[in-house]
């Protein structure tokens, strides 16, 4: 049974004020105080970073607790266990005795155990004739009982900190995803702004985080990413609001014009085309026959014009020279009405993402889309892509987009086994509306970023 007396260690081990303080604290246990030993052990496992103990020391403590006969640690039941090092080694799954002794010393140093050494340093118990314990020498578990409340508070603090860090990482992940996708959407929609600069700022913030960041570093990164996301959202919202206002103004203007009963614009038929489709707007009843004839004539003219554009696309796919009038018409229309509704991107962005295509331009320079398409024909022949595959891609995607895809294939040539098969696959996906060039260009932009900014 516990005597409450202060004891000094056996042999060459010296007495310290810390050991004395632990013994004094262990003597202040309340008479009715008790705690479940395994619940307390789980709290110890959680609080180990704050207690300065490791996993193997906890394994030794687990073995010591297994020698305590009851589940509840209480002073009235005695708090001393006295297994030999051999028995501890067996219950720690064969841990070497020297290692066991080292971790026992660590537990004593951490204030979780007390040594109650016998006169000869051995661990044993003395009982009376009735079998009651008179004296026991070994390790006292009294510090665990005395510090039970403190250990549970430390465990709760560690779990709260872990949950806080987990939520910080979740919010950082969401911010990273939002920023990357918002910048990509801005580039695809060709919204004016220094999106490359914002993307570099974003990568600098991510790459500045150490491998094992502290909670304060994670909080600072989250604040910076949140501010950057807010800045990007404000830019995009301004663009959306301005577009919406222009749309409302156009609608109001059309409504005012159509509401004028004396307007003569409704007395004559008019036609509006978009992506090769003709929509008839309406005509007066007495001029219906004339409007129908005019519509048929204009539809025939547009069909001839579409055939001419298709022939022009095939010629550009073969690298042949396009008629200057056709080139001027394409430039005036913006050069963005590609086949299949696939969106084109600025030439500067394409060249920044695919710099290798520059070597195949006229005199090593690409200054316009015609130069890029001519270089794409050379690259097509060099990579073994058949003329029919390239012509099909030009018909489906449009000549500018087909040249852009050819530049991307050249940039990733080391990762593509069959350039022709890869191009045909993208053409099929484009026909189904399942392919977009934007993600491919963004991936190449990230790959061609400066060396210090590639790692994510």
Short mmCIF file of C-alpha atoms in Angstrom, two decimals, residues 56-404:
data_model
loop_
_atom_site.label_atom_id
_atom_site.label_comp_id
_atom_site.label_asym_id
_atom_site.label_seq_id
_atom_site.Cartn_x
_atom_site.Cartn_y
_atom_site.Cartn_z
CA UNK A 56 7.60 3.52 -27.76
CA UNK A 57 7.45 5.15 -24.34
CA UNK A 58 3.66 4.89 -24.57
CA UNK A 59 4.01 1.20 -25.45
CA UNK A 60 6.01 0.66 -22.24
CA UNK A 61 3.40 2.60 -20.23
CA UNK A 62 0.66 0.47 -21.80
CA UNK A 63 2.50 -2.64 -20.60
CA UNK A 64 2.79 -1.21 -17.08
CA UNK A 65 -0.94 -0.45 -16.99
CA UNK A 66 -1.70 -4.01 -18.05
CA UNK A 67 -0.04 -5.19 -14.81
CA UNK A 68 -2.41 -3.08 -12.73
CA UNK A 69 -5.18 -5.51 -11.67
CA UNK A 70 -8.19 -3.16 -11.92
CA UNK A 71 -9.57 -0.87 -14.62
CA UNK A 72 -10.00 2.04 -12.23
CA UNK A 73 -6.87 3.74 -10.90
CA UNK A 74 -7.54 4.56 -7.24
CA UNK A 75 -5.30 5.14 -4.26
CA UNK A 76 -7.22 2.70 -2.05
CA UNK A 77 -6.34 -0.15 -4.43
CA UNK A 78 -2.64 0.67 -4.43
CA UNK A 79 -0.90 2.36 -7.33
CA UNK A 80 2.40 0.46 -7.54
CA UNK A 81 3.19 -2.12 -10.23
CA UNK A 82 6.32 -4.23 -9.99
CA UNK A 83 6.93 -6.25 -13.19
CA UNK A 84 10.48 -7.23 -14.10
CA UNK A 85 12.16 -5.94 -17.23
CA UNK A 86 11.80 -9.40 -18.77
CA UNK A 87 8.02 -9.33 -18.27
CA UNK A 88 7.84 -5.80 -19.68
CA UNK A 89 9.86 -6.90 -22.69
CA UNK A 90 7.36 -9.71 -23.36
CA UNK A 91 4.35 -7.41 -23.10
CA UNK A 92 5.96 -4.84 -25.39
CA UNK A 93 6.27 -7.51 -28.09
CA UNK A 94 9.95 -8.28 -27.62
CA UNK A 95 11.35 -4.80 -27.00
CA UNK A 96 14.96 -5.02 -25.86
CA UNK A 97 15.50 -4.64 -22.11
CA UNK A 98 17.88 -1.72 -22.61
CA UNK A 99 15.23 0.02 -24.67
CA UNK A 100 12.63 -0.70 -21.99
CA UNK A 101 14.87 0.88 -19.33
CA UNK A 102 15.47 3.94 -21.50
CA UNK A 103 11.75 4.55 -22.03
CA UNK A 104 11.00 3.96 -18.34
CA UNK A 105 13.47 6.73 -17.55
CA UNK A 106 11.70 8.96 -20.13
CA UNK A 107 8.34 8.36 -18.45
CA UNK A 108 9.80 9.24 -15.05
CA UNK A 109 11.41 12.37 -16.54
CA UNK A 110 8.05 13.41 -18.04
CA UNK A 111 6.42 13.14 -14.60
CA UNK A 112 4.11 10.24 -15.53
CA UNK A 113 5.73 7.63 -13.27
CA UNK A 114 7.49 7.54 -9.89
CA UNK A 115 10.21 5.14 -8.89
CA UNK A 116 9.74 3.49 -5.53
CA UNK A 117 12.94 1.51 -5.30
CA UNK A 118 13.57 -1.25 -2.80
CA UNK A 119 16.76 -1.38 -0.68
CA UNK A 120 18.43 -3.58 -3.29
CA UNK A 121 16.82 -1.95 -6.35
CA UNK A 122 14.62 -4.97 -7.17
CA UNK A 123 10.90 -4.80 -7.80
CA UNK A 124 8.79 -6.96 -5.54
CA UNK A 125 5.89 -6.99 -3.09
CA UNK A 126 5.54 -8.15 0.51
CA UNK A 127 2.25 -9.49 1.79
CA UNK A 128 0.96 -10.37 5.24
CA UNK A 129 -0.56 -13.69 6.27
CA UNK A 130 -3.97 -12.59 5.03
CA UNK A 131 -2.54 -11.87 1.58
CA UNK A 132 -2.78 -8.11 1.89
CA UNK A 133 0.07 -6.00 0.48
CA UNK A 134 2.38 -4.70 3.17
CA UNK A 135 5.02 -3.11 0.98
CA UNK A 136 5.50 -2.87 -2.77
CA UNK A 137 8.55 -1.67 -4.67
CA UNK A 138 8.46 -0.80 -8.35
CA UNK A 139 6.77 2.01 -10.32
CA UNK A 140 4.02 4.15 -8.85
CA UNK A 141 1.15 5.21 -11.15
CA UNK A 142 0.18 7.96 -8.71
CA UNK A 143 1.30 10.80 -11.07
CA UNK A 144 -1.17 9.57 -13.70
CA UNK A 145 -4.02 9.75 -11.22
CA UNK A 146 -2.88 13.12 -9.86
CA UNK A 147 -2.52 14.62 -13.36
CA UNK A 148 -5.60 12.97 -14.92
CA UNK A 149 -7.52 16.22 -15.30
CA UNK A 150 -4.48 18.03 -16.74
CA UNK A 151 -3.83 15.21 -19.22
CA UNK A 152 -7.45 15.27 -20.44
CA UNK A 153 -7.26 19.05 -20.93
CA UNK A 154 -4.02 18.69 -22.92
CA UNK A 155 -5.61 15.99 -25.06
CA UNK A 156 -8.62 18.21 -25.74
CA UNK A 157 -6.31 21.08 -26.72
CA UNK A 158 -4.36 18.85 -29.13
CA UNK A 159 -7.56 17.54 -30.75
CA UNK A 160 -8.95 21.08 -31.07
CA UNK A 161 -5.70 22.24 -32.68
CA UNK A 162 -5.74 19.28 -35.07
CA UNK A 163 -9.33 20.04 -36.06
CA UNK A 164 -8.45 23.72 -36.54
CA UNK A 165 -5.53 22.83 -38.83
CA UNK A 166 -7.71 20.41 -40.78
CA UNK A 167 -10.31 23.10 -41.39
CA UNK A 168 -7.61 25.59 -42.36
CA UNK A 169 -6.26 23.15 -44.95
CA UNK A 170 -9.77 22.52 -46.30
CA UNK A 171 -10.40 26.24 -46.71
CA UNK A 172 -6.98 26.72 -48.34
CA UNK A 173 -7.75 23.90 -50.78
CA UNK A 174 -11.08 25.52 -51.70
CA UNK A 175 -9.40 28.90 -52.19
CA UNK A 176 -6.72 27.36 -54.41
CA UNK A 177 -9.34 25.64 -56.54
CA UNK A 178 -11.46 28.79 -56.84
CA UNK A 179 -8.51 30.99 -57.83
CA UNK A 180 -7.17 28.55 -60.43
CA UNK A 181 -10.55 28.01 -62.08
CA UNK A 182 -11.54 31.69 -62.00
CA UNK A 183 -8.27 32.69 -63.71
CA UNK A 184 -8.76 29.93 -66.28
CA UNK A 185 -12.31 31.12 -66.97
CA UNK A 186 -11.08 34.70 -67.37
CA UNK A 187 -8.45 33.61 -69.88
CA UNK A 188 -10.92 31.50 -71.85
CA UNK A 189 -13.43 34.34 -71.98
CA UNK A 190 -10.66 36.77 -73.02
CA UNK A 191 -11.52 39.22 -70.25
CA UNK A 192 -8.99 42.08 -70.19
CA UNK A 193 -6.59 42.01 -67.24
CA UNK A 194 -3.18 40.88 -66.06
CA UNK A 195 -4.25 37.29 -65.44
CA UNK A 196 -0.73 35.93 -65.91
CA UNK A 197 0.51 38.27 -63.19
CA UNK A 198 -2.29 37.19 -60.86
CA UNK A 199 -1.48 33.55 -61.57
CA UNK A 200 2.21 34.11 -60.76
CA UNK A 201 1.22 35.82 -57.51
CA UNK A 202 -0.97 32.82 -56.71
CA UNK A 203 1.86 30.34 -57.36
CA UNK A 204 4.29 32.41 -55.28
CA UNK A 205 1.94 32.22 -52.29
CA UNK A 206 1.57 28.45 -52.60
CA UNK A 207 5.26 27.75 -53.14
CA UNK A 208 6.24 29.98 -50.20
CA UNK A 209 4.57 27.58 -47.76
CA UNK A 210 7.07 25.24 -46.01
CA UNK A 211 6.65 21.46 -46.13
CA UNK A 212 5.50 21.31 -42.49
CA UNK A 213 3.81 24.64 -41.86
CA UNK A 214 2.74 25.93 -38.48
CA UNK A 215 -0.81 26.97 -37.68
CA UNK A 216 0.16 30.64 -37.89
CA UNK A 217 1.66 30.13 -41.38
CA UNK A 218 -1.50 28.37 -42.56
CA UNK A 219 -3.68 31.18 -41.20
CA UNK A 220 -1.53 33.79 -42.95
CA UNK A 221 -1.68 31.88 -46.25
CA UNK A 222 -5.46 31.56 -45.98
CA UNK A 223 -5.82 35.32 -45.42
CA UNK A 224 -3.64 36.09 -48.46
CA UNK A 225 -5.45 33.58 -50.70
CA UNK A 226 -8.83 34.92 -49.56
CA UNK A 227 -7.78 38.46 -50.43
CA UNK A 228 -6.52 37.32 -53.86
CA UNK A 229 -9.76 35.43 -54.56
CA UNK A 230 -11.80 38.49 -53.55
CA UNK A 231 -9.75 40.65 -55.93
CA UNK A 232 -10.33 38.23 -58.83
CA UNK A 233 -14.05 37.98 -58.06
CA UNK A 234 -14.37 41.77 -57.98
CA UNK A 235 -12.76 42.02 -61.42
CA UNK A 236 -15.04 39.37 -62.86
CA UNK A 237 -18.15 40.84 -61.21
CA UNK A 238 -17.37 44.24 -62.72
CA UNK A 239 -17.13 42.58 -66.12
CA UNK A 240 -20.41 40.70 -65.59
CA UNK A 241 -22.24 43.83 -64.43
CA UNK A 242 -20.98 45.87 -67.37
CA UNK A 243 -22.05 43.14 -69.80
CA UNK A 244 -25.46 42.92 -68.14
CA UNK A 245 -25.93 46.68 -68.30
CA UNK A 246 -25.07 46.74 -72.00
CA UNK A 247 -27.54 43.91 -72.57
CA UNK A 248 -30.31 45.78 -70.73
CA UNK A 249 -29.58 48.96 -72.67
CA UNK A 250 -29.81 47.08 -75.98
CA UNK A 251 -33.06 45.47 -74.89
CA UNK A 252 -34.58 48.81 -73.86
CA UNK A 253 -33.53 50.39 -77.14
CA UNK A 254 -35.05 47.56 -79.17
CA UNK A 255 -38.23 47.75 -77.10
CA UNK A 256 -38.57 51.48 -77.73
CA UNK A 257 -38.04 51.01 -81.47
CA UNK A 258 -40.51 48.14 -81.74
CA UNK A 259 -43.12 50.04 -79.69
CA UNK A 260 -43.25 52.92 -82.19
CA UNK A 261 -46.48 52.39 -84.18
CA UNK A 262 -45.28 54.68 -86.94
CA UNK A 263 -41.99 52.92 -87.47
CA UNK A 264 -41.45 51.76 -91.04
CA UNK A 265 -38.74 49.23 -90.11
CA UNK A 266 -41.41 46.59 -89.43
CA UNK A 267 -42.90 47.02 -92.89
CA UNK A 268 -39.90 45.51 -94.62
CA UNK A 269 -38.39 41.99 -94.17
CA UNK A 270 -34.94 41.73 -92.64
CA UNK A 271 -32.62 38.77 -92.14
CA UNK A 272 -30.02 38.11 -89.43
CA UNK A 273 -27.49 35.30 -89.58
CA UNK A 274 -25.36 33.68 -86.88
CA UNK A 275 -22.86 30.75 -87.41
CA UNK A 276 -24.22 30.13 -90.91
CA UNK A 277 -27.94 29.90 -89.84
CA UNK A 278 -30.60 32.31 -91.20
CA UNK A 279 -33.48 33.62 -89.07
CA UNK A 280 -36.33 35.50 -90.72
CA UNK A 281 -37.60 38.37 -88.59
CA UNK A 282 -41.06 38.96 -90.16
CA UNK A 283 -42.82 41.00 -92.83
CA UNK A 284 -46.14 42.63 -93.60
CA UNK A 285 -48.99 40.33 -94.67
CA UNK A 286 -49.43 42.00 -98.04
CA UNK A 287 -45.67 41.55 -98.82
CA UNK A 288 -45.46 37.87 -97.68
CA UNK A 289 -44.86 36.43 -101.13
CA UNK A 290 -42.06 38.89 -101.90
CA UNK A 291 -40.41 38.21 -98.51
CA UNK A 292 -40.49 34.45 -99.08
CA UNK A 293 -38.80 34.77 -102.47
CA UNK A 294 -36.15 37.08 -100.97
CA UNK A 295 -35.48 34.59 -98.18
CA UNK A 296 -34.97 31.72 -100.62
CA UNK A 297 -32.58 33.77 -102.72
CA UNK A 298 -30.52 34.87 -99.69
CA UNK A 299 -30.41 31.32 -98.33
CA UNK A 300 -28.99 30.09 -101.64
CA UNK A 301 -26.35 32.80 -101.57
CA UNK A 302 -25.35 31.90 -98.04
CA UNK A 303 -25.05 28.22 -98.99
CA UNK A 304 -22.64 29.18 -101.78
CA UNK A 305 -20.72 31.35 -99.32
CA UNK A 306 -20.44 28.45 -96.84
CA UNK A 307 -19.12 26.19 -99.58
CA UNK A 308 -16.50 28.79 -100.40
CA UNK A 309 -15.45 29.04 -96.76
CA UNK A 310 -15.21 25.25 -96.51
CA UNK A 311 -12.97 25.16 -99.55
CA UNK A 312 -10.88 27.95 -98.03
CA UNK A 313 -10.53 25.95 -94.78
CA UNK A 314 -9.28 22.90 -96.72
CA UNK A 315 -6.79 25.05 -98.57
CA UNK A 316 -5.48 26.52 -95.30
CA UNK A 317 -5.17 23.00 -93.84
CA UNK A 318 -2.95 22.09 -96.82
CA UNK A 319 -0.86 25.20 -96.24
CA UNK A 320 -2.00 26.85 -99.50
CA UNK A 321 -2.38 30.58 -99.85
CA UNK A 322 -5.83 32.00 -99.10
CA UNK A 323 -7.33 34.66 -101.27
CA UNK A 324 -6.57 38.15 -99.86
CA UNK A 325 -10.25 39.08 -99.88
CA UNK A 326 -11.04 36.04 -97.77
CA UNK A 327 -8.23 36.93 -95.38
CA UNK A 328 -9.51 40.47 -95.01
CA UNK A 329 -13.05 39.18 -94.42
CA UNK A 330 -11.75 36.83 -91.71
CA UNK A 331 -9.82 39.62 -90.03
CA UNK A 332 -12.86 41.92 -90.06
CA UNK A 333 -15.03 39.22 -88.50
CA UNK A 334 -12.57 38.74 -85.64
CA UNK A 335 -11.32 35.31 -86.72
CA UNK A 336 -13.29 33.60 -83.93
CA UNK A 337 -16.25 31.88 -85.66
CA UNK A 338 -14.64 28.44 -85.84
CA UNK A 339 -16.34 25.24 -86.77
CA UNK A 340 -18.28 23.37 -84.12
CA UNK A 341 -18.49 26.48 -81.95
CA UNK A 342 -14.97 25.81 -80.55
CA UNK A 343 -13.46 28.93 -79.00
CA UNK A 344 -10.18 30.41 -80.28
CA UNK A 345 -7.60 32.11 -78.06
CA UNK A 346 -5.28 35.08 -78.57
CA UNK A 347 -2.24 34.33 -80.68
CA UNK A 348 0.09 35.69 -78.00
CA UNK A 349 -1.32 33.26 -75.44
CA UNK A 350 -0.89 30.32 -77.84
CA UNK A 351 2.74 31.23 -78.52
CA UNK A 352 3.47 31.69 -74.82
CA UNK A 353 2.08 28.24 -74.08
CA UNK A 354 3.71 26.60 -77.15
CA UNK A 355 7.04 28.34 -77.79
CA UNK A 356 8.49 25.41 -79.82
CA UNK A 357 6.25 26.22 -82.81
CA UNK A 358 8.15 29.50 -83.30
CA UNK A 359 11.08 27.64 -84.86
CA UNK A 360 8.83 26.49 -87.76
CA UNK A 361 7.44 29.90 -88.66
CA UNK A 362 8.68 31.93 -91.63
CA UNK A 363 12.23 33.01 -90.78
CA UNK A 364 11.68 31.66 -87.27
CA UNK A 365 8.99 34.26 -86.52
CA UNK A 366 5.20 33.95 -86.13
CA UNK A 367 3.52 37.33 -86.26
CA UNK A 368 -0.03 36.41 -87.28
CA UNK A 369 -2.41 33.48 -87.59
CA UNK A 370 -1.39 32.82 -91.18
CA UNK A 371 2.21 32.23 -90.05
CA UNK A 372 0.98 29.87 -87.31
CA UNK A 373 -1.13 27.86 -89.76
CA UNK A 374 1.80 27.61 -92.19
CA UNK A 375 4.05 26.39 -89.35
CA UNK A 376 1.37 23.89 -88.31
CA UNK A 377 1.42 22.33 -91.79
CA UNK A 378 5.20 21.84 -91.51
CA UNK A 379 4.84 20.34 -88.03
CA UNK A 380 2.04 18.08 -89.28
CA UNK A 381 4.32 16.60 -91.93
CA UNK A 382 7.22 16.28 -89.48
CA UNK A 383 5.11 14.43 -86.87
CA UNK A 384 3.63 12.07 -89.45
CA UNK A 385 0.07 13.37 -89.29
CA UNK A 386 -1.79 12.58 -92.50
CA UNK A 387 -3.22 15.44 -94.57
CA UNK A 388 -6.71 13.96 -94.24
CA UNK A 389 -6.49 13.98 -90.40
CA UNK A 390 -5.41 17.61 -90.38
CA UNK A 391 -8.07 18.64 -92.93
CA UNK A 392 -10.75 16.93 -90.84
CA UNK A 393 -9.52 18.76 -87.73
CA UNK A 394 -9.59 22.08 -89.60
CA UNK A 395 -13.16 21.42 -90.77
CA UNK A 396 -14.40 20.49 -87.29
CA UNK A 397 -12.39 22.89 -85.10
CA UNK A 398 -11.62 25.68 -87.53
CA UNK A 399 -8.19 26.44 -89.06
CA UNK A 400 -6.96 28.58 -86.16
CA UNK A 401 -7.88 25.99 -83.55
CA UNK A 402 -6.45 23.15 -85.63
CA UNK A 403 -3.14 25.03 -85.84
CA UNK A 404 -3.29 25.70 -82.09
#
